[in-house]
PDB file of C-alpha atoms in Angstrom:
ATOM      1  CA  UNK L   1     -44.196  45.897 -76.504  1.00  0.00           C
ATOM      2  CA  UNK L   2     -40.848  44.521 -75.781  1.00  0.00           C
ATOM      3  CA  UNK L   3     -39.249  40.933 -76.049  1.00  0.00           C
ATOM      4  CA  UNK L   4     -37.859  40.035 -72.944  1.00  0.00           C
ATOM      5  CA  UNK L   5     -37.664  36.197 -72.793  1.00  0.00           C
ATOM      6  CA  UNK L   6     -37.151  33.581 -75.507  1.00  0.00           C
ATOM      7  CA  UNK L   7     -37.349  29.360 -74.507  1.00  0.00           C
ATOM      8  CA  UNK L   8     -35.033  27.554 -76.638  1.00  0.00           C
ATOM      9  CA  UNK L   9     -35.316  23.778 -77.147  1.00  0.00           C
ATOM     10  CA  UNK L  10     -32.686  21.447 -76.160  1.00  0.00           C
ATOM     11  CA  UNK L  11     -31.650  17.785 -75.944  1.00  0.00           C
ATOM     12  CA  UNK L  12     -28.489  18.206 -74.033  1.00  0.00           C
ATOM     13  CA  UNK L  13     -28.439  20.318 -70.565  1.00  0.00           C
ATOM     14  CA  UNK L  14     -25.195  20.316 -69.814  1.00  0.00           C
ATOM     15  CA  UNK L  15     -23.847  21.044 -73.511  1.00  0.00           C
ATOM     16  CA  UNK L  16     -26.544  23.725 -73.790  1.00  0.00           C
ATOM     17  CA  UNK L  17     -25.299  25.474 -70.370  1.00  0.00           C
ATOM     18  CA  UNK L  18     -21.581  25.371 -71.543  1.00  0.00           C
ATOM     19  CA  UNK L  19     -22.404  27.000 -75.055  1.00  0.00           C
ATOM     20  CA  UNK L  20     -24.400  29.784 -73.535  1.00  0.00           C
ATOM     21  CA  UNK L  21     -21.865  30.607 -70.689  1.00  0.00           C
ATOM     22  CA  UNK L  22     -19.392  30.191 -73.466  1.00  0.00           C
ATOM     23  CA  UNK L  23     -21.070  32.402 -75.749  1.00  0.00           C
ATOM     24  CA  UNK L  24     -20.636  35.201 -72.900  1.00  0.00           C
ATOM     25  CA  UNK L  25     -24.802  35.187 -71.112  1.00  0.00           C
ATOM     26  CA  UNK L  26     -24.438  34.606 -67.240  1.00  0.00           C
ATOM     27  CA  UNK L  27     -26.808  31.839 -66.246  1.00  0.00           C
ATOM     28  CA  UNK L  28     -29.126  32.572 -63.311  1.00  0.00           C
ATOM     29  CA  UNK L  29     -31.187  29.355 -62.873  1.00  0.00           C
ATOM     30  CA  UNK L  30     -30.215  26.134 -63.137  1.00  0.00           C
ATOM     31  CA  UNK L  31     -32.792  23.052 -62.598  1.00  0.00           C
ATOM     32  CA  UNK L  32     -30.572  20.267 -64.164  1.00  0.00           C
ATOM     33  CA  UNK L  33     -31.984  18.345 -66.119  1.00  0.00           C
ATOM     34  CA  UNK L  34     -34.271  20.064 -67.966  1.00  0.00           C
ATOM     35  CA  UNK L  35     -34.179  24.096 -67.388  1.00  0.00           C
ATOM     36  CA  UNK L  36     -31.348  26.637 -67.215  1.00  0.00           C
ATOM     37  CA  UNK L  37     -31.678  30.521 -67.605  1.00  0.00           C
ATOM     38  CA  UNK L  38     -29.303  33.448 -68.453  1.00  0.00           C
ATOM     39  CA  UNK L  39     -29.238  37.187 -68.446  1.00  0.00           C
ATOM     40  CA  UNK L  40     -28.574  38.899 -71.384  1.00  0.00           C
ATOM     41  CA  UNK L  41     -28.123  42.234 -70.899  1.00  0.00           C
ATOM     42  CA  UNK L  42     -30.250  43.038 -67.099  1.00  0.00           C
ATOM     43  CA  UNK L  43     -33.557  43.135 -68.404  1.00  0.00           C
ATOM     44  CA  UNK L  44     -34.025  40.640 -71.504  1.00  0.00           C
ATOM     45  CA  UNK L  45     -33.682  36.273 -70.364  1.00  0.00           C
ATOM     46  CA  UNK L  46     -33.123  33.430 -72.775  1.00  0.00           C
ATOM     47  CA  UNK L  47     -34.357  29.695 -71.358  1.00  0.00           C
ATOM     48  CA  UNK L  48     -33.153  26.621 -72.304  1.00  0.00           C
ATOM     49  CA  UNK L  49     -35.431  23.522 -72.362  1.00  0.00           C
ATOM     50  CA  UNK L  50     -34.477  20.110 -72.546  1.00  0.00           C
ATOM     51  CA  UNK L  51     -37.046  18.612 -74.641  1.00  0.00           C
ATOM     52  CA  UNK L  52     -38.566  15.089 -74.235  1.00  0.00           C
ATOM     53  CA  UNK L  53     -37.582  12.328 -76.076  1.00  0.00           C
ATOM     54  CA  UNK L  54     -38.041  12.326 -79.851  1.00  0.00           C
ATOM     55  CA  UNK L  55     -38.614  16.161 -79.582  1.00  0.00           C
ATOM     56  CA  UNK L  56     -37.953  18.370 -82.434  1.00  0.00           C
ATOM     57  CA  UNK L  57     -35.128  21.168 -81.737  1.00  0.00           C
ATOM     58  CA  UNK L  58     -33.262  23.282 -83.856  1.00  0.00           C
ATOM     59  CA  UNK L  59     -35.576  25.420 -85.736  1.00  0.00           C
ATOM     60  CA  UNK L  60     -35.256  28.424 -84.039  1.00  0.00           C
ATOM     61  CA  UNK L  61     -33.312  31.421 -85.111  1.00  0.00           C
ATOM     62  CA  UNK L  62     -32.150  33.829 -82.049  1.00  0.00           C
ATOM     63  CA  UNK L  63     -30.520  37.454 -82.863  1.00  0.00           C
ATOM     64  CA  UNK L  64     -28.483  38.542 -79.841  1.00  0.00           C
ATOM     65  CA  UNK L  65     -28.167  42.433 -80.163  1.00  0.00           C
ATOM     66  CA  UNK L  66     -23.971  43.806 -79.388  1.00  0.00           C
ATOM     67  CA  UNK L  67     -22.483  47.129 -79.703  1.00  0.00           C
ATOM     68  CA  UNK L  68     -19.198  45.350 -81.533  1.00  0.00           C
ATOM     69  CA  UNK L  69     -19.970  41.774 -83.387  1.00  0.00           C
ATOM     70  CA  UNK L  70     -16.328  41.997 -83.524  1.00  0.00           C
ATOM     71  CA  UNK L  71     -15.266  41.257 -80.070  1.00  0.00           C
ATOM     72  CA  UNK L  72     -17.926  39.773 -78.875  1.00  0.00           C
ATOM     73  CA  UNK L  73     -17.375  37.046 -81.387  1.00  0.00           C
ATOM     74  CA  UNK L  74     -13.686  37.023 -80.638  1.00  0.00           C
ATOM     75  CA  UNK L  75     -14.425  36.575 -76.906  1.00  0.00           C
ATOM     76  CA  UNK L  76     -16.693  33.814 -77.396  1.00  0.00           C
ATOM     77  CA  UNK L  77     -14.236  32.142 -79.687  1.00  0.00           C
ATOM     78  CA  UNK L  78     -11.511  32.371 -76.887  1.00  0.00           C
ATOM     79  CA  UNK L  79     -14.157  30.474 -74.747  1.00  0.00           C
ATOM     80  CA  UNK L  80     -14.365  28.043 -77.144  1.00  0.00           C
ATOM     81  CA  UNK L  81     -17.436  28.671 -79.183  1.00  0.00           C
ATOM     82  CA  UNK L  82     -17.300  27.970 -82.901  1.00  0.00           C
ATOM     83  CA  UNK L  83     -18.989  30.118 -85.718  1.00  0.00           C
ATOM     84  CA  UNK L  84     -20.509  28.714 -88.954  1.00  0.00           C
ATOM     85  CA  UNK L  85     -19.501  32.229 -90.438  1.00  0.00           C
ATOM     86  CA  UNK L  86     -17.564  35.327 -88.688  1.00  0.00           C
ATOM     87  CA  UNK L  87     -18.648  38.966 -88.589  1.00  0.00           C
ATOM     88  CA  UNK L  88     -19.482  40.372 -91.900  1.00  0.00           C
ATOM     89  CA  UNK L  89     -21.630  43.012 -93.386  1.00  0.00           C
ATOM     90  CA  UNK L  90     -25.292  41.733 -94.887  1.00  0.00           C
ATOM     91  CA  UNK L  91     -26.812  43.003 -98.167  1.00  0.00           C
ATOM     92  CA  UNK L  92     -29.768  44.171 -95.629  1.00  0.00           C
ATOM     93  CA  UNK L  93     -27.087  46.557 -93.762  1.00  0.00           C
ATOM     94  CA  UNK L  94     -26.659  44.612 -90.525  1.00  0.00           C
ATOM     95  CA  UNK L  95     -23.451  42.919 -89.034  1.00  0.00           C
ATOM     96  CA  UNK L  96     -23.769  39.160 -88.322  1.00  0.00           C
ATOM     97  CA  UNK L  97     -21.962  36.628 -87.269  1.00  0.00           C
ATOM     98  CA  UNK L  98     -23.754  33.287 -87.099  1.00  0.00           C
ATOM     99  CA  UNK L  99     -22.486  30.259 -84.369  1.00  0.00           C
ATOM    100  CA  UNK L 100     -25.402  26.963 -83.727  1.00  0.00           C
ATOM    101  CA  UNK L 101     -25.926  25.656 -80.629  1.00  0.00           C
ATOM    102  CA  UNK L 102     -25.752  22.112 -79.506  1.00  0.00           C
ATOM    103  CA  UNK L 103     -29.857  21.357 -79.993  1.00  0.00           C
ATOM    104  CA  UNK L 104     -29.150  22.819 -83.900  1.00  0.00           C
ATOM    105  CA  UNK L 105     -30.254  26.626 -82.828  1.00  0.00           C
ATOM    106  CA  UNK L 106     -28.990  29.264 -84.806  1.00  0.00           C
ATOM    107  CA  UNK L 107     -27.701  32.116 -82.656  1.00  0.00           C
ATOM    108  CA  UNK L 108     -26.614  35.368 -84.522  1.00  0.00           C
ATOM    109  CA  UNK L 109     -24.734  38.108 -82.858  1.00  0.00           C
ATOM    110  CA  UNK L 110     -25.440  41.154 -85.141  1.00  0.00           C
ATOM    111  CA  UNK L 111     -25.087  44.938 -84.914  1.00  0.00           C
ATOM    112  CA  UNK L 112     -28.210  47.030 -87.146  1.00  0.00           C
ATOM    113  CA  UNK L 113     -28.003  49.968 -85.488  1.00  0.00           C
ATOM    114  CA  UNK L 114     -30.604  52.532 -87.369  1.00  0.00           C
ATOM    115  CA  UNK L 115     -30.782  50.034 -89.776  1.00  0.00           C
ATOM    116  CA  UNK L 116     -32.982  47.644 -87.878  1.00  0.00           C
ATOM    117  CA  UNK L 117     -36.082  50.202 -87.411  1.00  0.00           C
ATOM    118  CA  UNK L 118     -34.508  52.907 -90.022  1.00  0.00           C
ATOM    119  CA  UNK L 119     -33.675  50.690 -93.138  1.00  0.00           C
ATOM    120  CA  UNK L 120     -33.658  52.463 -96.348  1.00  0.00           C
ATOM    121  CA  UNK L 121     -36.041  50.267 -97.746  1.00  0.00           C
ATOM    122  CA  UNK L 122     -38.794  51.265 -94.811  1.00  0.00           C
ATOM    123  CA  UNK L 123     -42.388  51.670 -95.632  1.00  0.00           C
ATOM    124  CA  UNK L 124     -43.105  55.186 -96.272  1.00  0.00           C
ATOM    125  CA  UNK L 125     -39.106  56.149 -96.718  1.00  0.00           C
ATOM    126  CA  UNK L 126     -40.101  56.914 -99.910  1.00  0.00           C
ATOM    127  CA  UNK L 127     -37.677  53.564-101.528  1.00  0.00           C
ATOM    128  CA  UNK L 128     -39.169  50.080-102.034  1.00  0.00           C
ATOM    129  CA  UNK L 129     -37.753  46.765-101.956  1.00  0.00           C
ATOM    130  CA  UNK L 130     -34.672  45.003-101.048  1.00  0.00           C
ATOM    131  CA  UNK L 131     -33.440  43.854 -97.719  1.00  0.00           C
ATOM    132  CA  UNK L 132     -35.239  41.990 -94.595  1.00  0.00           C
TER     133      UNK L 132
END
């Protein structure tokens, strides 16, 4: 099984559409106003939803895989999006850098490498504990 498409909630279309064009995804539908969606990487989609009135939004928590946090964080900057916290190295051995979007998402852009199916702490590694 693979993921290949997340719906986020929203309460703003045209806020929502900036951040994610900001944040670097190229956006391939766009039904203003409720619906937009963007390409990730060719295969994988993410949707935004604008959500009805009195909707709840901004419980959701989206990692967005990159081969450098690093730049991809410093690109998005340059195009405006702010991050709660920069790149830096977790206690559970990925890199993360951690931005919200405007319907109170939190989008991580974070680098695990072997450490996201490999951690040291794996069941039957032969270690226990620690890390998520």
């Amino acid at each position: 099984m693979n993921l290949n498409h997340v719906t986020l909630p929203a309460h703003d279309y045209t806020a929502s559409v900036a951040f994610y064009i900001a944040l670097g995804l190229t956006q391939i539908v766009a039904a203003p106003p409720r619906y937009a969606r963007f390409e990730m990487d060719g295969e994988s989609t993410l949707s935004i939803e604008v959500l009805a009135d009195g909707a709840r939004s901004g419980a959701a928590e989206i990692y967005l895989h990159c081969d450098d946090v690093d730049a991809a964080v410093a690109a998005a900057a340059a195009r405006g999006v702010v991050f709660d916290y920069p790149p830096r190295d977790e206690d559970y051995l990925w890199r993360c850098a951690r931005t919200t979007d405007p319907a109170g998402n939190r989008i991580l852009l974070y680098h695990a490498g072997v450490n996201q199916h490999f951690p040291p702490w794996r069941i039957g590694s032969g270690e226990s504990g620690g890390g998520a």
